[in-house]
Structures are given as C-alpha cells and as structure tokens.
Amino acid sequence: MGMKKAFVVSFEQLPAFLLGCYGHQWIETPNFDRLASQSVVFDQHFANDLTSRGNTFPWWTGQTVPTQNNSSASETACFVSRLKAQGVLSTLLLETEADVGRSASMREQEPFFNQFDDVTTVTGKNGYELSEADSPFARLIQTALERLPDWMASPDDQLIWLRSEGVPPLPLAPEFYATLYLDEVLDQGDDTEEESEFVADELPLEPAEEGDSEEELDDALDLEEDDDWEELISAVVALFQSPEEWGDLDDDERRMARAVYAGYVTLLDQWLGRFLDSLHEYAEQHSILLIVTAARGGSSLLGPVRDAEDWGLFEETTHVPLLIFNSGNQQQGNRRQFLSQSADIPATLSAWWSLESTENMIGGTDLLALITGQEEMSEPVIHAASDEAVAIRTPEFYYLQRRDKQPSDAEHETHPLPETAPVQLYQKPSDRWDVYEQHSQHPETVAAFAELLNEKQTGSTS
C-alpha cells in the first residue's frame, strides 16, 4: 500500500455529552454528527489522567495507569519518537490564545511536543466583539487547510496532530455564537419533570429545569422589552470576565453561562466541518485515518448535577468523545460500547503503520484491531486520577477513592464500610450520571477495587 496519513484533532476540554452524536438534544453539532455517521464512535471513552500535577499524559506515553508518585511523565518515551524511527514524518499544530499564551499544561508537555519533526504554534483570540475567523480554533483550522495540499502531496507517511484547547476556561465566543442559545434560555416553557429524573436520565446542560416558565425567568432577569437584550448581553460578557464569581451564580445566571458555553461548542463544530470537507475530498483516493477526541470533559462552569461530593472524576469530567474515521474501512456509523481510554491513542496510531506491540512498548488497546475484529478482546479495567481521587471503571462498576484516605484491608475485614467512608461506588451502565452512590451495599466489590488500586498505584504502566 502507498503512503498512509493519520490526522488527530484533539481538544483539551470537550465533554462528550455536549455533542449531538452522544445524545445531546439542543446544542447544534452537525459536523461532529456527520463525522460520527462516517466513523466508528466509541460511546464509552474516558480520560485517564486529569491531575494538574504529575500528569502521565497518556496521549503521548500510552501509560494506562496514572501514578500517585511525583515521577515526571516527560521521562517516559513519547510514541511519536518510535514512529519517527519507522520513517513516519510528524507535524504538530498547537493552538494558543493570544492573551493566555502557552498554558502550564502545554509547558509540561513540551518534551513530547519536541518529538515532532515540525511544530507550529497558531495564535488566535477569543472575545465577544471579535470575528469568529480570529478565534483560536478557527486560526488552527485555517492553518491546517493552507498546509493540507502539501501534506497530501508528500510521498511520506505522516502524522498530523491538530491540538486545540477546545472550550477555553473563559468560553466567550464571538457575538453570533455567544448569543446563539440565549433565546432558548429566555423562551423555555414549563417543565414538570422531576429533578431526580432530569439528572439521571437527561443531559445536565438542558436549559429548562423544573417549574421554570418564560415569565418567571424574564422577571428574574429584568427583561421586559427587546431593549433589554443589550443589557442582558452586557451582563453575560461581564460574567465571563469575572470567573471568580462563577461559584456564586444563581440558577438563572448559570443557565445563561451554560448557553454561552454551548455556543462555543457550536463554534468548534463549524470550523471542524470546514476541515472535514477538505479532508474527505482526499479520502476518496488516499489512505487516511482521522481521530477526533478530547483530553477532558466539562468545567466547574457547568455546575453540579448531583448532591455527591465532587472529586473531579465524574461523568461530565471524564467522559470524552472518540470518533475514528478510516478511509479504507466500511464500518461507517458503527458504535462501540467497548471501554476505551486516552492511552489507547498511541497504540492505535502505531498500529496504523503496522508497528508491532513489541516494537512500540506501550500500553493501551489497538482500537483498529477491535474495529476490524482481527481478534477477540476483553474489555480493560480503566484507571483514572485527579488531584483529589483515583478511580477504576469496569463495564459493571465505577469506583472512586480519595487519595488522602485510602481504606485499609483491615477496615474491610472487620466491618462494612461506614456511610462516611472515603470511597464512592456507582453501578454501570444503569446509573449514567454517577448519582446513586452504593458503596455501602457492595462491601466486597469495594474491597476488591481498593486492593486492585493499591496494587496498581505503584508506577506500573500496563
């Protein structure tokens, strides 16, 4: 076979549940949805490592078990260097925001970035009064489109990675997108749905909540005439310039903030669509792999969707999209419930160029082999970590354990875990949003998971 090209579009922050192809009802994401119809969609794809310190960066290392020690992830080899040894050229386009520059996370990943043959930093700017073409992701895509003909004309095998920040910490998009969904917040009708059903069965960004009506919300926002629209916009813009106030938002303000957040998601979708249009023209005659995914899900701006204590590893934070398009694969529009994780990306990309697992020396699952059914695969146990907690996910359960209060084996043996135990257990897949905490009902399961975590959290990378 001739040259093979692999493209990765990665977002640092983009929750899966905000996309139509993952079930969202009102945020418009037609291009993500179109890609899903042409790809294999992994419905159960989760971030491995959400720690702000000592992150193992599983995208680059293939490390499936985040460690609890302070070892530097940069000491672990990057899979890109192994591709280079096989003659695969690599290009990285890095998106940054002009007023922010390279984030702390980006600086920590520079040892991995430096493994690419070509690294280009693309700078854009977010703001209500700016053109959407100047936004960071738009600039990233414009740069990619300018270089796409040269990439495709090259006779070399190539990895092209477009790294976007996704939804930024201050997600104030240009006017069209920032206000795109605000009218839905204002024009919502009565909703008599019970709050528990809303949280458990629906998506936590739905603008309508129990007992709200258009009149009540208008009163709360002091909106009487169209003239008040500008006043509302000014309030929203001010809100997004004062993130320290997000913790004190009332329900109406939070719904407005969520609507602005949703607008930024649609901005990302529109510019992704422009890249897809051009790439698909080449896919008819070239061997192309496209992976679209994210490093983490939502932010504190989205607000709590449950009463449980938030340790940073819940559904809206860890569940991220993964769509894999293969120009030579006929399995378009298929969905897989197989548990997958960020650390699978290096193994999957290595397999695209037929690197043997003994050569790439990385963990994770080759998802291409899974898609084509080359071999029977058992679902992995997914490990995750945040600054506050570590966790294990299986098809049946999701177990979280505080980092600073690990339950001892003796505690399990002498008596069932008390209600105040520093662990949480949720049953899957019935409890979609990690709402119904059940550790006291399954003491043996909790004990088994605690033992497994204590075994794994020793620096193991497999």
GROMACS .gro file of C-alpha atoms in nm:
model
  462
    1MET     CA    1   0.000   0.000   0.000
    2GLY     CA    2   0.114   0.354  -0.066
    3MET     CA    3   0.161   0.636   0.175
    4LYS     CA    4  -0.058   0.649   0.482
    5LYS     CA    5  -0.167   0.967   0.655
    6ALA     CA    6  -0.304   0.994   1.007
    7PHE     CA    7  -0.473   1.306   1.140
    8VAL     CA    8  -0.561   1.370   1.504
    9VAL     CA    9  -0.784   1.658   1.609
   10SER     CA   10  -0.762   1.677   1.987
   11PHE     CA   11  -0.944   1.912   2.222
   12GLU     CA   12  -0.808   1.972   2.571
   13GLN     CA   13  -1.162   2.027   2.700
   14LEU     CA   14  -1.479   1.899   2.533
   15PRO     CA   15  -1.736   1.686   2.716
   16ALA     CA   16  -1.888   1.405   2.512
   17PHE     CA   17  -2.241   1.478   2.634
   18LEU     CA   18  -2.246   1.819   2.463
   19LEU     CA   19  -2.240   1.662   2.115
   20GLY     CA   20  -2.547   1.553   1.924
   21CYS     CA   21  -2.383   1.225   1.828
   22TYR     CA   22  -2.352   1.150   2.201
   23GLY     CA   23  -2.716   1.227   2.268
   24HIS     CA   24  -2.743   1.600   2.326
   25GLN     CA   25  -3.079   1.740   2.225
   26TRP     CA   26  -3.035   2.111   2.161
   27ILE     CA   27  -2.673   2.211   2.104
   28GLU     CA   28  -2.613   2.213   1.728
   29THR     CA   29  -2.313   1.999   1.631
   30PRO     CA   30  -2.395   1.892   1.273
   31ASN     CA   31  -2.034   1.833   1.175
   32PHE     CA   32  -1.944   1.615   1.471
   33ASP     CA   33  -2.265   1.427   1.394
   34ARG     CA   34  -2.174   1.396   1.025
   35LEU     CA   35  -1.831   1.263   1.116
   36ALA     CA   36  -1.996   1.015   1.354
   37SER     CA   37  -2.208   0.883   1.067
   38GLN     CA   38  -1.891   0.817   0.870
   39SER     CA   39  -1.680   0.683   1.157
   40VAL     CA   40  -1.673   0.433   1.438
   41VAL     CA   41  -1.797   0.607   1.754
   42PHE     CA   42  -1.672   0.488   2.091
   43ASP     CA   43  -1.954   0.552   2.336
   44GLN     CA   44  -1.753   0.460   2.646
   45HIS     CA   45  -1.430   0.655   2.601
   46PHE     CA   46  -1.277   0.803   2.916
   47ALA     CA   47  -0.990   1.028   3.015
   48ASN     CA   48  -0.716   0.857   3.216
   49ASP     CA   49  -0.540   1.137   3.391
   50LEU     CA   50  -0.694   1.468   3.497
   51THR     CA   51  -0.430   1.561   3.752
   52SER     CA   52  -0.283   1.909   3.735
   53ARG     CA   53   0.049   1.787   3.881
   54GLY     CA   54   0.248   1.488   3.763
   55ASN     CA   55   0.007   1.409   3.479
   56THR     CA   56   0.117   1.099   3.288
   57PHE     CA   57  -0.015   1.245   2.959
   58PRO     CA   58  -0.143   0.912   2.827
   59TRP     CA   59  -0.187   1.052   2.472
   60TRP     CA   60   0.189   1.070   2.440
   61THR     CA   61   0.307   0.789   2.668
   62GLY     CA   62   0.040   0.520   2.631
   63GLN     CA   63   0.053   0.491   3.009
   64THR     CA   64  -0.275   0.338   3.123
   65VAL     CA   65  -0.230   0.369   3.500
   66PRO     CA   66  -0.173   0.720   3.637
   67THR     CA   67   0.082   0.707   3.918
   68GLN     CA   68   0.047   0.862   4.261
   69ASN     CA   69   0.413   0.944   4.295
   70ASN     CA   70   0.586   1.253   4.162
   71SER     CA   71   0.777   1.090   3.881
   72SER     CA   72   0.800   1.308   3.573
   73ALA     CA   73   0.594   1.192   3.278
   74SER     CA   74   0.847   1.354   3.048
   75GLU     CA   75   1.090   1.077   3.143
   76THR     CA   76   0.859   0.833   2.962
   77ALA     CA   77   0.923   0.792   2.591
   78CYS     CA   78   0.677   0.954   2.351
   79PHE     CA   79   0.525   0.724   2.091
   80VAL     CA   80   0.598   0.986   1.823
   81SER     CA   81   0.971   0.915   1.857
   82ARG     CA   82   0.903   0.549   1.775
   83LEU     CA   83   0.703   0.649   1.468
   84LYS     CA   84   0.995   0.865   1.360
   85ALA     CA   85   1.225   0.563   1.385
   86GLN     CA   86   0.995   0.388   1.138
   87GLY     CA   87   1.019   0.674   0.889
   88VAL     CA   88   0.688   0.843   0.970
   89LEU     CA   89   0.710   1.223   0.948
   90SER     CA   90   0.519   1.415   1.215
   91THR     CA   91   0.366   1.761   1.234
   92LEU     CA   92   0.208   1.930   1.534
   93LEU     CA   93  -0.008   2.242   1.511
   94LEU     CA   94  -0.053   2.397   1.856
   95GLU     CA   95  -0.339   2.637   1.922
   96THR     CA   96  -0.292   2.913   2.178
   97GLU     CA   97  -0.497   3.210   2.291
   98ALA     CA   98  -0.323   3.543   2.246
   99ASP     CA   99  -0.399   3.675   2.595
  100VAL     CA  100  -0.305   3.347   2.764
  101GLY     CA  101  -0.011   3.207   2.570
  102ARG     CA  102   0.114   2.860   2.647
  103SER     CA  103  -0.066   2.718   2.948
  104ALA     CA  104   0.107   2.534   3.231
  105SER     CA  105  -0.018   2.207   3.086
  106MET     CA  106   0.131   2.292   2.748
  107ARG     CA  107   0.467   2.376   2.902
  108GLU     CA  108   0.469   2.042   3.084
  109GLN     CA  109   0.409   1.864   2.754
  110GLU     CA  110   0.683   2.040   2.563
  111PRO     CA  111   0.921   1.740   2.590
  112PHE     CA  112   0.657   1.544   2.396
  113PHE     CA  113   0.588   1.827   2.151
  114ASN     CA  114   0.959   1.841   2.074
  115GLN     CA  115   0.948   1.485   1.940
  116PHE     CA  116   0.755   1.606   1.635
  117ASP     CA  117   0.953   1.690   1.323
  118ASP     CA  118   0.762   2.013   1.273
  119VAL     CA  119   0.588   2.217   1.545
  120THR     CA  120   0.389   2.529   1.457
  121THR     CA  121   0.214   2.748   1.714
  122VAL     CA  122  -0.104   2.913   1.591
  123THR     CA  123  -0.241   3.206   1.792
  124GLY     CA  124  -0.599   3.331   1.796
  125LYS     CA  125  -0.813   3.537   2.026
  126ASN     CA  126  -1.148   3.491   2.196
  127GLY     CA  127  -1.392   3.771   2.253
  128TYR     CA  128  -1.749   3.881   2.208
  129GLU     CA  129  -1.671   4.159   1.959
  130LEU     CA  130  -1.408   3.972   1.756
  131SER     CA  131  -1.452   3.791   1.427
  132GLU     CA  132  -1.501   3.416   1.452
  133ALA     CA  133  -1.221   3.376   1.198
  134ASP     CA  134  -0.984   3.518   1.461
  135SER     CA  135  -1.082   3.266   1.730
  136PRO     CA  136  -0.807   3.017   1.820
  137PHE     CA  137  -0.968   2.705   1.669
  138ALA     CA  138  -1.060   2.891   1.351
  139ARG     CA  139  -0.698   3.002   1.314
  140LEU     CA  140  -0.582   2.646   1.377
  141ILE     CA  141  -0.812   2.507   1.107
  142GLN     CA  142  -0.722   2.783   0.859
  143THR     CA  143  -0.354   2.697   0.903
  144ALA     CA  144  -0.427   2.327   0.858
  145LEU     CA  145  -0.626   2.393   0.540
  146GLU     CA  146  -0.342   2.601   0.397
  147ARG     CA  147  -0.096   2.317   0.455
  148LEU     CA  148  -0.325   2.025   0.369
  149PRO     CA  149  -0.240   2.015  -0.006
  150ASP     CA  150   0.133   1.993   0.071
  151TRP     CA  151   0.076   1.723   0.332
  152MET     CA  152  -0.126   1.515   0.091
  153ALA     CA  153   0.118   1.569  -0.196
  154SER     CA  154   0.410   1.441   0.012
  155PRO     CA  155   0.515   1.082  -0.065
  156ASP     CA  156   0.593   1.021   0.303
  157ASP     CA  157   0.384   0.855   0.569
  158GLN     CA  158   0.275   1.133   0.802
  159LEU     CA  159   0.113   1.200   1.139
  160ILE     CA  160  -0.053   1.543   1.157
  161TRP     CA  161  -0.179   1.640   1.502
  162LEU     CA  162  -0.403   1.945   1.549
  163ARG     CA  163  -0.407   2.027   1.919
  164SER     CA  164  -0.685   2.263   2.026
  165GLU     CA  165  -0.767   2.391   2.371
  166GLY     CA  166  -1.130   2.311   2.291
  167VAL     CA  167  -1.371   2.505   2.511
  168PRO     CA  168  -1.141   2.755   2.686
  169PRO     CA  169  -1.157   2.847   3.057
  170LEU     CA  170  -1.334   3.172   2.955
  171PRO     CA  171  -1.556   3.045   2.674
  172LEU     CA  172  -1.685   3.376   2.542
  173ALA     CA  173  -1.724   3.325   2.167
  174PRO     CA  174  -1.787   3.600   1.909
  175GLU     CA  175  -2.135   3.755   1.923
  176PHE     CA  176  -2.318   3.516   1.689
  177TYR     CA  177  -2.215   3.207   1.884
  178ALA     CA  178  -2.220   3.365   2.230
  179THR     CA  179  -2.587   3.460   2.187
  180LEU     CA  180  -2.691   3.159   1.978
  181TYR     CA  181  -2.868   2.977   2.261
  182LEU     CA  182  -2.958   3.260   2.496
  183ASP     CA  183  -3.304   3.288   2.343
  184GLU     CA  184  -3.365   2.924   2.437
  185VAL     CA  185  -3.290   3.014   2.796
  186LEU     CA  186  -3.539   3.300   2.779
  187ASP     CA  187  -3.811   3.127   2.577
  188GLN     CA  188  -3.829   2.798   2.763
  189GLY     CA  189  -4.169   2.662   2.855
  190ASP     CA  190  -4.295   2.483   3.163
  191ASP     CA  191  -4.105   2.172   3.262
  192THR     CA  192  -4.267   1.949   3.518
  193GLU     CA  193  -4.001   1.682   3.506
  194GLU     CA  194  -3.876   1.570   3.847
  195GLU     CA  195  -3.525   1.686   3.930
  196SER     CA  196  -3.403   1.333   4.001
  197GLU     CA  197  -3.523   1.215   3.661
  198PHE     CA  198  -3.368   1.521   3.499
  199VAL     CA  199  -3.028   1.444   3.648
  200ALA     CA  200  -3.033   1.071   3.596
  201ASP     CA  201  -3.188   1.040   3.253
  202GLU     CA  202  -3.133   1.366   3.071
  203LEU     CA  203  -2.827   1.576   2.999
  204PRO     CA  204  -2.712   1.824   3.260
  205LEU     CA  205  -2.696   2.114   3.017
  206GLU     CA  206  -3.066   2.121   2.927
  207PRO     CA  207  -3.172   2.484   2.974
  208ALA     CA  208  -3.519   2.409   3.110
  209GLU     CA  209  -3.548   2.300   3.471
  210GLU     CA  210  -3.831   2.205   3.699
  211GLY     CA  211  -4.101   2.467   3.747
  212ASP     CA  212  -3.942   2.735   3.532
  213SER     CA  213  -4.154   2.938   3.296
  214GLU     CA  214  -4.079   3.213   3.050
  215GLU     CA  215  -4.250   3.472   3.269
  216GLU     CA  216  -4.063   3.371   3.583
  217LEU     CA  217  -3.729   3.380   3.408
  218ASP     CA  218  -3.799   3.712   3.240
  219ASP     CA  219  -3.883   3.860   3.581
  220ALA     CA  220  -3.566   3.721   3.732
  221LEU     CA  221  -3.355   3.870   3.454
  222ASP     CA  222  -3.547   4.200   3.441
  223LEU     CA  223  -3.616   4.151   3.072
  224GLU     CA  224  -3.920   4.343   2.955
  225GLU     CA  225  -3.854   4.461   2.600
  226ASP     CA  226  -3.607   4.397   2.321
  227ASP     CA  227  -3.409   4.693   2.451
  228ASP     CA  228  -3.313   4.482   2.748
  229TRP     CA  229  -3.130   4.234   2.522
  230GLU     CA  230  -2.820   4.453   2.518
  231GLU     CA  231  -2.836   4.479   2.896
  232LEU     CA  232  -2.851   4.101   2.917
  233ILE     CA  233  -2.555   4.064   2.682
  234SER     CA  234  -2.352   4.313   2.885
  235ALA     CA  235  -2.428   4.113   3.199
  236VAL     CA  236  -2.322   3.788   3.031
  237VAL     CA  237  -2.000   3.939   2.897
  238ALA     CA  238  -1.920   4.076   3.243
  239LEU     CA  239  -1.990   3.734   3.389
  240PHE     CA  240  -1.735   3.574   3.159
  241GLN     CA  241  -1.476   3.832   3.253
  242SER     CA  242  -1.510   3.750   3.624
  243PRO     CA  243  -1.465   3.374   3.660
  244GLU     CA  244  -1.405   3.413   4.032
  245GLU     CA  245  -1.778   3.479   4.063
  246TRP     CA  246  -1.884   3.151   3.899
  247GLY     CA  247  -1.911   2.973   4.230
  248ASP     CA  248  -2.182   3.219   4.339
  249LEU     CA  249  -2.403   3.203   4.029
  250ASP     CA  250  -2.776   3.172   4.085
  251ASP     CA  251  -2.975   2.928   3.871
  252ASP     CA  252  -3.067   3.186   3.608
  253GLU     CA  253  -2.710   3.308   3.570
  254ARG     CA  254  -2.581   2.953   3.547
  255ARG     CA  255  -2.826   2.873   3.269
  256MET     CA  256  -2.710   3.180   3.079
  257ALA     CA  257  -2.348   3.077   3.129
  258ARG     CA  258  -2.427   2.727   3.004
  259ALA     CA  259  -2.591   2.875   2.695
  260VAL     CA  260  -2.274   3.073   2.619
  261TYR     CA  261  -2.066   2.760   2.679
  262ALA     CA  262  -2.291   2.576   2.433
  263GLY     CA  263  -2.231   2.848   2.176
  264TYR     CA  264  -1.859   2.786   2.193
  265VAL     CA  265  -1.915   2.415   2.127
  266THR     CA  266  -2.104   2.504   1.809
  267LEU     CA  267  -1.819   2.735   1.705
  268LEU     CA  268  -1.580   2.440   1.735
  269ASP     CA  269  -1.820   2.225   1.536
  270GLN     CA  270  -1.848   2.473   1.249
  271TRP     CA  271  -1.475   2.501   1.198
  272LEU     CA  272  -1.420   2.127   1.234
  273GLY     CA  273  -1.670   2.093   0.949
  274ARG     CA  274  -1.452   2.303   0.720
  275PHE     CA  275  -1.158   2.071   0.785
  276LEU     CA  276  -1.373   1.762   0.727
  277ASP     CA  277  -1.496   1.899   0.392
  278SER     CA  278  -1.142   1.930   0.259
  279LEU     CA  279  -1.010   1.609   0.412
  280HIS     CA  280  -1.291   1.398   0.267
  281GLU     CA  281  -1.200   1.513  -0.083
  282TYR     CA  282  -0.864   1.344  -0.037
  283ALA     CA  283  -1.006   1.040   0.143
  284GLU     CA  284  -1.152   0.906  -0.182
  285GLN     CA  285  -0.805   0.842  -0.325
  286HIS     CA  286  -0.574   0.825  -0.023
  287SER     CA  287  -0.533   0.606   0.282
  288ILE     CA  288  -0.640   0.835   0.566
  289LEU     CA  289  -0.703   0.780   0.936
  290LEU     CA  290  -0.875   1.057   1.133
  291ILE     CA  291  -0.911   1.050   1.511
  292VAL     CA  292  -1.116   1.318   1.689
  293THR     CA  293  -1.111   1.312   2.068
  294ALA     CA  294  -1.064   1.517   2.386
  295ALA     CA  295  -0.843   1.509   2.694
  296ARG     CA  296  -1.110   1.601   2.950
  297GLY     CA  297  -1.473   1.693   2.979
  298GLY     CA  298  -1.652   1.982   3.142
  299SER     CA  299  -1.553   2.258   3.381
  300SER     CA  300  -1.692   2.395   3.706
  301LEU     CA  301  -1.895   2.638   3.498
  302LEU     CA  302  -2.132   2.358   3.404
  303GLY     CA  303  -2.230   2.325   3.767
  304PRO     CA  304  -2.306   2.019   3.980
  305VAL     CA  305  -2.562   1.770   3.855
  306ARG     CA  306  -2.576   1.567   4.176
  307ASP     CA  307  -2.552   1.609   4.550
  308ALA     CA  308  -2.249   1.381   4.579
  309GLU     CA  309  -1.919   1.531   4.682
  310ASP     CA  310  -1.730   1.612   4.362
  311TRP     CA  311  -1.383   1.461   4.349
  312GLY     CA  312  -1.318   1.564   3.991
  313LEU     CA  313  -1.374   1.229   3.819
  314PHE     CA  314  -1.745   1.221   3.743
  315GLU     CA  315  -1.916   1.151   3.412
  316GLU     CA  316  -1.920   1.505   3.275
  317THR     CA  317  -1.548   1.541   3.351
  318THR     CA  318  -1.409   1.206   3.237
  319HIS     CA  319  -1.642   1.100   2.952
  320VAL     CA  320  -1.496   1.239   2.629
  321PRO     CA  321  -1.567   1.182   2.260
  322LEU     CA  322  -1.373   0.943   2.038
  323LEU     CA  323  -1.452   0.917   1.668
  324ILE     CA  324  -1.227   0.716   1.436
  325PHE     CA  325  -1.259   0.755   1.059
  326ASN     CA  326  -1.069   0.515   0.832
  327SER     CA  327  -1.096   0.582   0.459
  328GLY     CA  328  -1.050   0.212   0.389
  329ASN     CA  329  -1.295   0.082   0.648
  330GLN     CA  330  -1.656   0.011   0.555
  331GLN     CA  331  -1.780   0.016   0.915
  332GLN     CA  332  -1.923   0.365   0.893
  333GLY     CA  333  -2.166   0.483   1.155
  334ASN     CA  334  -2.097   0.192   1.389
  335ARG     CA  335  -2.095   0.248   1.764
  336ARG     CA  336  -1.887   0.054   2.014
  337GLN     CA  337  -1.959   0.014   2.383
  338PHE     CA  338  -1.609  -0.124   2.444
  339LEU     CA  339  -1.434   0.063   2.727
  340SER     CA  340  -1.159   0.279   2.580
  341GLN     CA  341  -0.924   0.540   2.722
  342SER     CA  342  -0.686   0.818   2.622
  343ALA     CA  343  -0.391   0.579   2.646
  344ASP     CA  344  -0.534   0.380   2.352
  345ILE     CA  345  -0.449   0.658   2.107
  346PRO     CA  346  -0.073   0.580   2.082
  347ALA     CA  347  -0.138   0.208   2.036
  348THR     CA  348  -0.399   0.277   1.768
  349LEU     CA  349  -0.178   0.521   1.576
  350SER     CA  350   0.119   0.284   1.597
  351ALA     CA  351  -0.098   0.005   1.455
  352TRP     CA  352  -0.195   0.227   1.161
  353TRP     CA  353   0.164   0.190   1.040
  354SER     CA  354   0.178  -0.176   1.146
  355LEU     CA  355   0.423  -0.131   1.430
  356GLU     CA  356   0.432  -0.449   1.635
  357SER     CA  357   0.339  -0.413   2.001
  358THR     CA  358   0.684  -0.542   2.094
  359GLU     CA  359   0.828  -0.251   1.899
  360ASN     CA  360   0.618   0.029   2.038
  361MET     CA  361   0.639  -0.090   2.401
  362ILE     CA  362   0.326   0.097   2.503
  363GLY     CA  363   0.010   0.009   2.688
  364GLY     CA  364  -0.340   0.071   2.568
  365THR     CA  365  -0.559  -0.112   2.319
  366ASP     CA  366  -0.522  -0.116   1.942
  367LEU     CA  367  -0.869   0.009   1.856
  368LEU     CA  368  -0.817  -0.056   1.484
  369ALA     CA  369  -0.786  -0.426   1.557
  370LEU     CA  370  -1.101  -0.403   1.764
  371ILE     CA  371  -1.290  -0.225   1.484
  372THR     CA  372  -1.192  -0.480   1.220
  373GLY     CA  373  -1.248  -0.775   1.453
  374GLN     CA  374  -0.899  -0.912   1.400
  375GLU     CA  375  -0.902  -1.069   1.743
  376GLU     CA  376  -1.122  -1.117   2.045
  377MET     CA  377  -1.051  -0.855   2.307
  378SER     CA  378  -1.156  -0.847   2.669
  379GLU     CA  379  -1.256  -0.507   2.800
  380PRO     CA  380  -0.983  -0.342   3.003
  381VAL     CA  381  -1.008  -0.203   3.353
  382ILE     CA  382  -0.989   0.175   3.314
  383HIS     CA  383  -0.784   0.364   3.573
  384ALA     CA  384  -0.826   0.737   3.626
  385ALA     CA  385  -0.681   1.002   3.853
  386SER     CA  386  -0.745   1.361   3.957
  387ASP     CA  387  -0.573   1.572   4.220
  388GLU     CA  388  -0.828   1.456   4.477
  389ALA     CA  389  -0.903   1.095   4.384
  390VAL     CA  390  -0.815   0.782   4.192
  391ALA     CA  391  -1.071   0.560   4.025
  392ILE     CA  392  -1.137   0.231   3.849
  393ARG     CA  393  -1.402   0.174   3.583
  394THR     CA  394  -1.531  -0.162   3.460
  395PRO     CA  395  -1.839  -0.236   3.249
  396GLU     CA  396  -2.032  -0.304   3.573
  397PHE     CA  397  -1.898  -0.051   3.825
  398TYR     CA  398  -1.725   0.282   3.872
  399TYR     CA  399  -1.521   0.309   4.193
  400LEU     CA  400  -1.364   0.629   4.331
  401GLN     CA  401  -1.124   0.654   4.623
  402ARG     CA  402  -0.985   0.967   4.787
  403ARG     CA  403  -0.610   0.999   4.754
  404ASP     CA  404  -0.555   1.108   5.113
  405LYS     CA  405  -0.777   0.849   5.285
  406GLN     CA  406  -0.722   0.504   5.147
  407PRO     CA  407  -0.934   0.237   5.321
  408SER     CA  408  -0.721  -0.034   5.474
  409ASP     CA  409  -0.770  -0.407   5.425
  410ALA     CA  410  -0.830  -0.440   5.797
  411GLU     CA  411  -1.117  -0.194   5.772
  412HIS     CA  412  -1.283  -0.408   5.509
  413GLU     CA  413  -1.232  -0.729   5.706
  414THR     CA  414  -1.363  -0.611   6.040
  415HIS     CA  415  -1.683  -0.435   5.938
  416PRO     CA  416  -1.867  -0.299   5.632
  417LEU     CA  417  -1.758   0.042   5.521
  418PRO     CA  418  -1.947   0.319   5.701
  419GLU     CA  419  -2.156   0.574   5.512
  420THR     CA  420  -1.882   0.834   5.563
  421ALA     CA  421  -1.613   0.617   5.405
  422PRO     CA  422  -1.377   0.800   5.168
  423VAL     CA  423  -1.489   0.590   4.871
  424GLN     CA  424  -1.775   0.602   4.623
  425LEU     CA  425  -1.925   0.329   4.406
  426TYR     CA  426  -2.168   0.365   4.116
  427GLN     CA  427  -2.338   0.089   3.920
  428LYS     CA  428  -2.296   0.091   3.544
  429PRO     CA  429  -2.445   0.131   3.295
  430SER     CA  430  -2.779   0.192   3.469
  431ASP     CA  431  -2.654   0.497   3.663
  432ARG     CA  432  -2.542   0.713   3.376
  433TRP     CA  433  -2.456   1.027   3.572
  434ASP     CA  434  -2.296   0.879   3.888
  435VAL     CA  435  -2.593   0.984   4.100
  436TYR     CA  436  -2.675   0.682   4.316
  437GLU     CA  437  -2.379   0.615   4.546
  438GLN     CA  438  -2.379   0.247   4.655
  439HIS     CA  439  -2.053   0.165   4.830
  440SER     CA  440  -2.230   0.050   5.148
  441GLN     CA  441  -2.437  -0.200   4.950
  442HIS     CA  442  -2.137  -0.370   4.788
  443PRO     CA  443  -1.861  -0.400   5.052
  444GLU     CA  444  -1.695  -0.696   4.878
  445THR     CA  445  -1.677  -0.507   4.548
  446VAL     CA  446  -1.533  -0.203   4.724
  447ALA     CA  447  -1.270  -0.418   4.894
  448ALA     CA  448  -1.171  -0.580   4.566
  449PHE     CA  449  -1.137  -0.245   4.389
  450ALA     CA  450  -0.940  -0.094   4.678
  451GLU     CA  451  -0.695  -0.384   4.664
  452LEU     CA  452  -0.661  -0.353   4.287
  453LEU     CA  453  -0.591   0.018   4.312
  454ASN     CA  454  -0.330  -0.031   4.582
  455GLU     CA  455  -0.158  -0.288   4.361
  456LYS     CA  456  -0.159  -0.067   4.053
  457GLN     CA  457  -0.068   0.268   4.206
  458THR     CA  458   0.299   0.180   4.226
  459GLY     CA  459   0.422   0.327   3.900
  460SER     CA  460   0.312   0.038   3.681
  461THR     CA  461   0.248   0.139   3.321
  462SER     CA  462   0.047  -0.154   3.196
   0.00000   0.00000   0.00000
